[in-house]
Amino acid sequence: MSNQLSNRINSLPISATLAMAAKARELKGQGKDIISLSLGEPDFNTPEFIKEAAIQAIHDNYSSYSPVDGYMDLKQAICNKFKRDNNLDYKPSQIVVSTGAKQSIANVAQVLLNPGDEVLLPAPYWVSYSAITILSEATFKEIPSTIETNFKITPEQLDAAITPKTKMIFFNSPNNPSGTIYSEDEYRALAKVLEKHPNIYILSDEIYEHVSYGEPVFSFAAIENMYDRTITVNGIAKAFAMTGWRIGYIGAPEWIAKACTKMQGQITSGANCIAQRATITALEAPISKIQYMVDEFHKRRDIVLELLGEIDGFELNIPGGAFYVFPNISAFFGKEIKGHKIENAADFSLFLLAEANVATVSGESFGAPECIRMSYAASEEQLRKAIKQIKEALS
Ligand code: GLU
């Protein structure tokens, strides 16, 4: 039978991060000793005090539908968190809790974008921003950056990229995949450009907020005249080692929050009730309770930078946060290594999988075709072994 699927799904790319993770799992299942540095997922267990809260919620018979936009006391806890960490004033009516930050972003795109609208993506960007834009029938335009500027775009570039069709821009600091953090001054300079274009909305994805190694993380909505058109996205997955619990949230102008609730009411009816209860406990805890994980990521970042820095052809920036390195490996393009022709980052990533047994993600779907992404949310032992194997494969 011929392909009867919709144009929508046929034109949607597969998530490169999840596809590589699945491939690594498949190879492991076949008995291959693959080290997976593909997925951005903390290798820690969810902290005990959060697990206890979830167990308590089950005993307390939380088993019915929650309000579509989340429990009121969770939304209040999110408002308190926004005030405490970001100096942002949101009311519960401006909060929507969703099944992961990915759904939060998809909701926003669905309620704001029309066919023909343009979305600006400072590159490199997380793979799903472009896919979610395509699903919303809008188009995306990349604003490129390179390792020389530590993967930051300039106000001049932003100015030049804006057209009358531009409806939204995605910011993500700390950034997945580069780890780059925009300073307050840098964000304010970009905001100056956006001031001239009052019809552009800003989606600020702050999911890696707490995974920062000393540089302050600034929320875009904290810029006075940006607050009314910024949607702040966050969640618990990365900081609290709770990826599978699937809880994300937005703080947004009330009319956007309302529209997201309407959308969600037809698609998921709201997020998992046990996970929502546990999220209250997570967000009310002092940040010091999760610092041990951030400290460990910091240590691993330094080890990975040192060891990869010893390999000729790996050009690295120093990521200020998140848990990825994003080396430019274009020095290998045009070479043949152990019978593998390396024409691009995808070839290099497949070469590493075949010859070093290390799974990485090629930079193409992050809008940076000269790079590969390696997650260091893996044990120190695994990281050392992976890089040793990469070195041997290249020797
Ligand atoms: N955000 C993580 C990553 O980039 C999880 C996988 C995904 O949803 O893309 O690896």
Tab-separated table of C-alpha atoms and ligand atoms in Angstrom, residues 15-18 38-41 102 126-128 176 207-208 238 243 246 323-324 361 366 373 375, ligand 1:
chain	number	residue	atom	x	y	z
A	15	SER	CA	14.433	13.747	16.438
A	16	ALA	CA	18.185	13.280	15.895
A	17	THR	CA	18.890	13.048	19.625
A	18	LEU	CA	16.268	10.380	20.264
A	38	SER	CA	23.985	10.979	22.637
A	39	LEU	CA	21.213	11.893	25.031
A	40	GLY	CA	21.096	14.893	27.342
A	41	GLU	CA	19.933	13.064	30.393
A	102	LYS	CA	8.999	20.029	24.880
A	126	TRP	CA	18.093	22.259	20.004
A	127	VAL	CA	16.832	19.902	17.280
A	128	SER	CA	13.156	20.095	18.205
A	176	ASN	CA	21.831	23.001	24.117
A	207	ILE	CA	15.608	24.433	31.075
A	208	TYR	CA	19.375	24.348	31.835
A	238	LYS	CA	17.648	18.525	33.838
A	243	THR	CA	13.673	13.558	32.599
A	246	ARG	CA	7.791	14.732	32.039
A	323	PHE	CA	26.093	19.112	29.895
A	324	TYR	CA	27.323	19.001	26.326
A	361	VAL	CA	24.855	13.362	17.660
A	366	PHE	CA	21.308	21.574	15.466
A	373	ARG	CA	27.425	16.977	20.145
A	375	SER	CA	26.803	14.680	26.260
B	1	GLU	N1	16.813	17.471	25.400
B	1	GLU	C1	17.599	16.270	25.449
B	1	GLU	C2	18.654	16.245	24.386
B	1	GLU	O1	18.813	17.192	23.657
B	1	GLU	C3	16.716	15.058	25.446
B	1	GLU	C4	16.354	14.471	24.129
B	1	GLU	C5	15.429	15.329	23.361
B	1	GLU	O2	14.304	15.492	23.799
B	1	GLU	O3	15.872	15.836	22.333
B	1	GLU	O4	19.363	15.282	24.302
